[in-house]
Amino acid sequence: MLSRLSLNQITTQRWSLREAVEGCARAGIPSIGVWRDKLAEAGLDQAVRLVRDAGLHVSSVCRGGMFPAASAAERQVRIDDNRRAVDEAAALGADVLLLVCGPAPDKDIGAARQMVREGIAALLPYAKERGVKLGVEPLHPMFAAERSVIVTLAEANALIEAFDSPFLGLLADVYHIWWDPDLDAQIARAAGRIFGFHVSDWLVPTPDLLLGRGMIGDGAIDIRRIRAMVDAAGYAGPIEVEIFNRALWDTPGDDVLARLCERFVMCV
Amino acid sequence: MLSRLSLNQITTQRWSLREAVEGCARAGIPSIGVWRDKLAEAGLDQAVRLVRDAGLHVSSVCRGGMFPAASAAERQVRIDDNRRAVDEAAALGADVLLLVCGPAPDKDIGAARQMVREGIAALLPYAKERGVKLGVEPLHPMFAAERSVIVTLAEANALIEAFDSPFLGLLADVYHIWWDPDLDAQIARAAGRIFGFHVSDWLVPTPDLLLGRGMIGDGAIDIRRIRAMVDAAGYAGPIEVEIFNRALWDTPGDDVLARLCERFVMCV
């Protein structure tokens, strides 16, 4: 029942990569989504050994992106950093390098969207060369000013179709997309191009914009229905549980994983 | 310069209707958006006298809507309440009764959207009879679980077009729609059917989901660009400043109005 479950490291944010890997092993979770700050902390070679020795599959590296910037020089700095992220994803054999595309440097959201297109155009050949898939993750519109100007499935799909590459696809996260009146049609449109699927829940009320996500099953999202759509669109890979929640971070990691496994079976 | 300015009462939430009316008169603000709780507090007849005697125009009544509910009986209660809101808007000669369409009673957001359609169908004939225009306000998707399942301009436009009535139109609020990649096209699509326009700003960071809106000019939204679109779509009515912000509520009302008038000229 847990064969498709993956632990995204942000869910147990206080754990180092070693602790998360060991936690997954204890809980019988077969995959992990790795964050780059945890990777840097462990060192890449050591990280590769850790996940290999544990027999863990790496479902994603979080994250690349953040393409828009005020100057061409700064945009190049971002591309260089994205290339390093591609290298890391390659070393770990990750299914996908997740792209959080970045906010606008000013009030011109249209220009920032153009910078995202240019950033992906600059990065994609290198990703292909290294055999790394890039996953565009449309974020919830409440993150438009701070994290990503790509905030709808329609926009992400259009971006992905424009490049028409087997190395560029969609990262679908229920938290970011559940509200979309066009959800069914846009997930179907992405068929064959879905590179990852994340789950968490929308709490009512939501205690915090960034750190207020809920344990699966605790909120308003019909996760099972969205999972069925994503399955129907041909996605058969890992399902990452990615919960940004401070209260959860303050809970012992093994307890979080136990609850998460239980809820995954019940609600996903 | 202030001829199109309207004070939405939520901006000066601690003021009674009488205080808000007097504040507008002192500040030279010609219109007001009235909230129903303030109306109930003042009494409808007294409220009508207050705004008439001050020579104020009522740009909107906030708010009708909240159509979805678990049972048919409860949905009828909502319709009855909406009819009273129509009566109040008629008595005040308001440009529009604003509709915040309501959240789903369960996880079935699609069924709730159908209840919104049915609710509007039940209400619209009465609004027409009383000569009151209804304005569908798409809310920001972060309010999908608690305030409205209608969260995009496209969805609101489709809903409005389906009824094709001069008594049903769009209420466009920059706070709710600024992030939309389809913004320009959807505002143009609503040409001739825009019944109201609200402004505030998106703060970075946003301190609170509900009460974290910013004074115009303090945030990420290119308000002037959106106002130009709305103007180009033929809207020539009042522009309401509607700011849900606790810090602003704690500021003396006259000071808020002075800042608001200054910013309106600069940023809208």
JSON list of N, CA and C in Angstrom, two decimals, chain B residues 21-47:
[
{"chain": "B", "resi": 21, "resn": "VAL", "atom": "N", "xyz": [-20.17, 58.09, 6.89]},
{"chain": "B", "resi": 21, "resn": "VAL", "atom": "CA", "xyz": [-20.81, 59.09, 6.03]},
{"chain": "B", "resi": 21, "resn": "VAL", "atom": "C", "xyz": [-20.23, 60.47, 6.32]},
{"chain": "B", "resi": 22, "resn": "GLU", "atom": "N", "xyz": [-20.12, 60.79, 7.59]},
{"chain": "B", "resi": 22, "resn": "GLU", "atom": "CA", "xyz": [-19.56, 62.09, 7.97]},
{"chain": "B", "resi": 22, "resn": "GLU", "atom": "C", "xyz": [-18.08, 62.20, 7.58]},
{"chain": "B", "resi": 23, "resn": "GLY", "atom": "N", "xyz": [-17.36, 61.09, 7.72]},
{"chain": "B", "resi": 23, "resn": "GLY", "atom": "CA", "xyz": [-15.95, 61.07, 7.33]},
{"chain": "B", "resi": 23, "resn": "GLY", "atom": "C", "xyz": [-15.79, 61.33, 5.84]},
{"chain": "B", "resi": 24, "resn": "CYS", "atom": "N", "xyz": [-16.63, 60.70, 5.04]},
{"chain": "B", "resi": 24, "resn": "CYS", "atom": "CA", "xyz": [-16.58, 60.90, 3.58]},
{"chain": "B", "resi": 24, "resn": "CYS", "atom": "C", "xyz": [-16.86, 62.37, 3.25]},
{"chain": "B", "resi": 25, "resn": "ALA", "atom": "N", "xyz": [-17.85, 62.93, 3.92]},
{"chain": "B", "resi": 25, "resn": "ALA", "atom": "CA", "xyz": [-18.19, 64.34, 3.66]},
{"chain": "B", "resi": 25, "resn": "ALA", "atom": "C", "xyz": [-16.99, 65.24, 3.97]},
{"chain": "B", "resi": 26, "resn": "ARG", "atom": "N", "xyz": [-16.34, 64.99, 5.11]},
{"chain": "B", "resi": 26, "resn": "ARG", "atom": "CA", "xyz": [-15.16, 65.81, 5.48]},
{"chain": "B", "resi": 26, "resn": "ARG", "atom": "C", "xyz": [-14.03, 65.65, 4.48]},
{"chain": "B", "resi": 27, "resn": "ALA", "atom": "N", "xyz": [-13.86, 64.42, 3.96]},
{"chain": "B", "resi": 27, "resn": "ALA", "atom": "CA", "xyz": [-12.72, 64.15, 3.08]},
{"chain": "B", "resi": 27, "resn": "ALA", "atom": "C", "xyz": [-13.02, 64.45, 1.61]},
{"chain": "B", "resi": 28, "resn": "GLY", "atom": "N", "xyz": [-14.27, 64.76, 1.30]},
{"chain": "B", "resi": 28, "resn": "GLY", "atom": "CA", "xyz": [-14.63, 65.03, -0.10]},
{"chain": "B", "resi": 28, "resn": "GLY", "atom": "C", "xyz": [-14.73, 63.77, -0.93]},
{"chain": "B", "resi": 29, "resn": "ILE", "atom": "N", "xyz": [-15.08, 62.65, -0.28]},
{"chain": "B", "resi": 29, "resn": "ILE", "atom": "CA", "xyz": [-15.26, 61.38, -1.00]},
{"chain": "B", "resi": 29, "resn": "ILE", "atom": "C", "xyz": [-16.74, 61.26, -1.37]},
{"chain": "B", "resi": 30, "resn": "PRO", "atom": "N", "xyz": [-17.05, 61.14, -2.66]},
{"chain": "B", "resi": 30, "resn": "PRO", "atom": "CA", "xyz": [-18.45, 61.25, -3.09]},
{"chain": "B", "resi": 30, "resn": "PRO", "atom": "C", "xyz": [-19.28, 59.98, -2.98]},
{"chain": "B", "resi": 31, "resn": "SER", "atom": "N", "xyz": [-18.64, 58.78, -2.80]},
{"chain": "B", "resi": 31, "resn": "SER", "atom": "CA", "xyz": [-19.41, 57.53, -2.78]},
{"chain": "B", "resi": 31, "resn": "SER", "atom": "C", "xyz": [-18.98, 56.63, -1.63]},
{"chain": "B", "resi": 32, "resn": "ILE", "atom": "N", "xyz": [-19.88, 55.70, -1.30]},
{"chain": "B", "resi": 32, "resn": "ILE", "atom": "CA", "xyz": [-19.59, 54.77, -0.21]},
{"chain": "B", "resi": 32, "resn": "ILE", "atom": "C", "xyz": [-20.11, 53.38, -0.55]},
{"chain": "B", "resi": 33, "resn": "GLY", "atom": "N", "xyz": [-19.33, 52.36, -0.16]},
{"chain": "B", "resi": 33, "resn": "GLY", "atom": "CA", "xyz": [-19.78, 50.96, -0.25]},
{"chain": "B", "resi": 33, "resn": "GLY", "atom": "C", "xyz": [-20.20, 50.53, 1.14]},
{"chain": "B", "resi": 34, "resn": "VAL", "atom": "N", "xyz": [-21.47, 50.14, 1.28]},
{"chain": "B", "resi": 34, "resn": "VAL", "atom": "CA", "xyz": [-22.07, 49.92, 2.59]},
{"chain": "B", "resi": 34, "resn": "VAL", "atom": "C", "xyz": [-22.10, 48.44, 2.94]},
{"chain": "B", "resi": 35, "resn": "TRP", "atom": "N", "xyz": [-21.73, 48.11, 4.17]},
{"chain": "B", "resi": 35, "resn": "TRP", "atom": "CA", "xyz": [-21.81, 46.72, 4.65]},
{"chain": "B", "resi": 35, "resn": "TRP", "atom": "C", "xyz": [-23.12, 46.49, 5.39]},
{"chain": "B", "resi": 36, "resn": "ARG", "atom": "N", "xyz": [-23.66, 45.30, 5.25]},
{"chain": "B", "resi": 36, "resn": "ARG", "atom": "CA", "xyz": [-24.98, 45.01, 5.80]},
{"chain": "B", "resi": 36, "resn": "ARG", "atom": "C", "xyz": [-25.00, 44.99, 7.32]},
{"chain": "B", "resi": 37, "resn": "ASP", "atom": "N", "xyz": [-23.90, 44.64, 7.97]},
{"chain": "B", "resi": 37, "resn": "ASP", "atom": "CA", "xyz": [-23.92, 44.67, 9.45]},
{"chain": "B", "resi": 37, "resn": "ASP", "atom": "C", "xyz": [-24.02, 46.11, 9.94]},
{"chain": "B", "resi": 38, "resn": "LYS", "atom": "N", "xyz": [-23.38, 47.02, 9.24]},
{"chain": "B", "resi": 38, "resn": "LYS", "atom": "CA", "xyz": [-23.45, 48.45, 9.61]},
{"chain": "B", "resi": 38, "resn": "LYS", "atom": "C", "xyz": [-24.84, 49.01, 9.31]},
{"chain": "B", "resi": 39, "resn": "LEU", "atom": "N", "xyz": [-25.44, 48.47, 8.27]},
{"chain": "B", "resi": 39, "resn": "LEU", "atom": "CA", "xyz": [-26.78, 48.86, 7.87]},
{"chain": "B", "resi": 39, "resn": "LEU", "atom": "C", "xyz": [-27.78, 48.41, 8.92]},
{"chain": "B", "resi": 40, "resn": "ALA", "atom": "N", "xyz": [-27.61, 47.18, 9.38]},
{"chain": "B", "resi": 40, "resn": "ALA", "atom": "CA", "xyz": [-28.51, 46.63, 10.41]},
{"chain": "B", "resi": 40, "resn": "ALA", "atom": "C", "xyz": [-28.39, 47.44, 11.70]},
{"chain": "B", "resi": 41, "resn": "GLU", "atom": "N", "xyz": [-27.18, 47.84, 12.01]},
{"chain": "B", "resi": 41, "resn": "GLU", "atom": "CA", "xyz": [-26.90, 48.62, 13.21]},
{"chain": "B", "resi": 41, "resn": "GLU", "atom": "C", "xyz": [-27.60, 49.98, 13.14]},
{"chain": "B", "resi": 42, "resn": "ALA", "atom": "N", "xyz": [-27.57, 50.60, 11.96]},
{"chain": "B", "resi": 42, "resn": "ALA", "atom": "CA", "xyz": [-28.15, 51.94, 11.80]},
{"chain": "B", "resi": 42, "resn": "ALA", "atom": "C", "xyz": [-29.66, 51.86, 11.60]},
{"chain": "B", "resi": 43, "resn": "GLY", "atom": "N", "xyz": [-30.14, 50.76, 11.05]},
{"chain": "B", "resi": 43, "resn": "GLY", "atom": "CA", "xyz": [-31.54, 50.68, 10.64]},
{"chain": "B", "resi": 43, "resn": "GLY", "atom": "C", "xyz": [-31.64, 51.19, 9.20]},
{"chain": "B", "resi": 44, "resn": "LEU", "atom": "N", "xyz": [-32.40, 50.50, 8.36]},
{"chain": "B", "resi": 44, "resn": "LEU", "atom": "CA", "xyz": [-32.40, 50.82, 6.92]},
{"chain": "B", "resi": 44, "resn": "LEU", "atom": "C", "xyz": [-32.92, 52.23, 6.65]},
{"chain": "B", "resi": 45, "resn": "ASP", "atom": "N", "xyz": [-34.04, 52.61, 7.26]},
{"chain": "B", "resi": 45, "resn": "ASP", "atom": "CA", "xyz": [-34.61, 53.93, 6.98]},
{"chain": "B", "resi": 45, "resn": "ASP", "atom": "C", "xyz": [-33.64, 55.05, 7.36]},
{"chain": "B", "resi": 46, "resn": "GLN", "atom": "N", "xyz": [-33.06, 54.88, 8.53]},
{"chain": "B", "resi": 46, "resn": "GLN", "atom": "CA", "xyz": [-32.10, 55.87, 9.02]},
{"chain": "B", "resi": 46, "resn": "GLN", "atom": "C", "xyz": [-30.88, 55.91, 8.09]},
{"chain": "B", "resi": 47, "resn": "ALA", "atom": "N", "xyz": [-30.45, 54.73, 7.62]},
{"chain": "B", "resi": 47, "resn": "ALA", "atom": "CA", "xyz": [-29.29, 54.65, 6.72]},
{"chain": "B", "resi": 47, "resn": "ALA", "atom": "C", "xyz": [-29.58, 55.40, 5.42]}
]
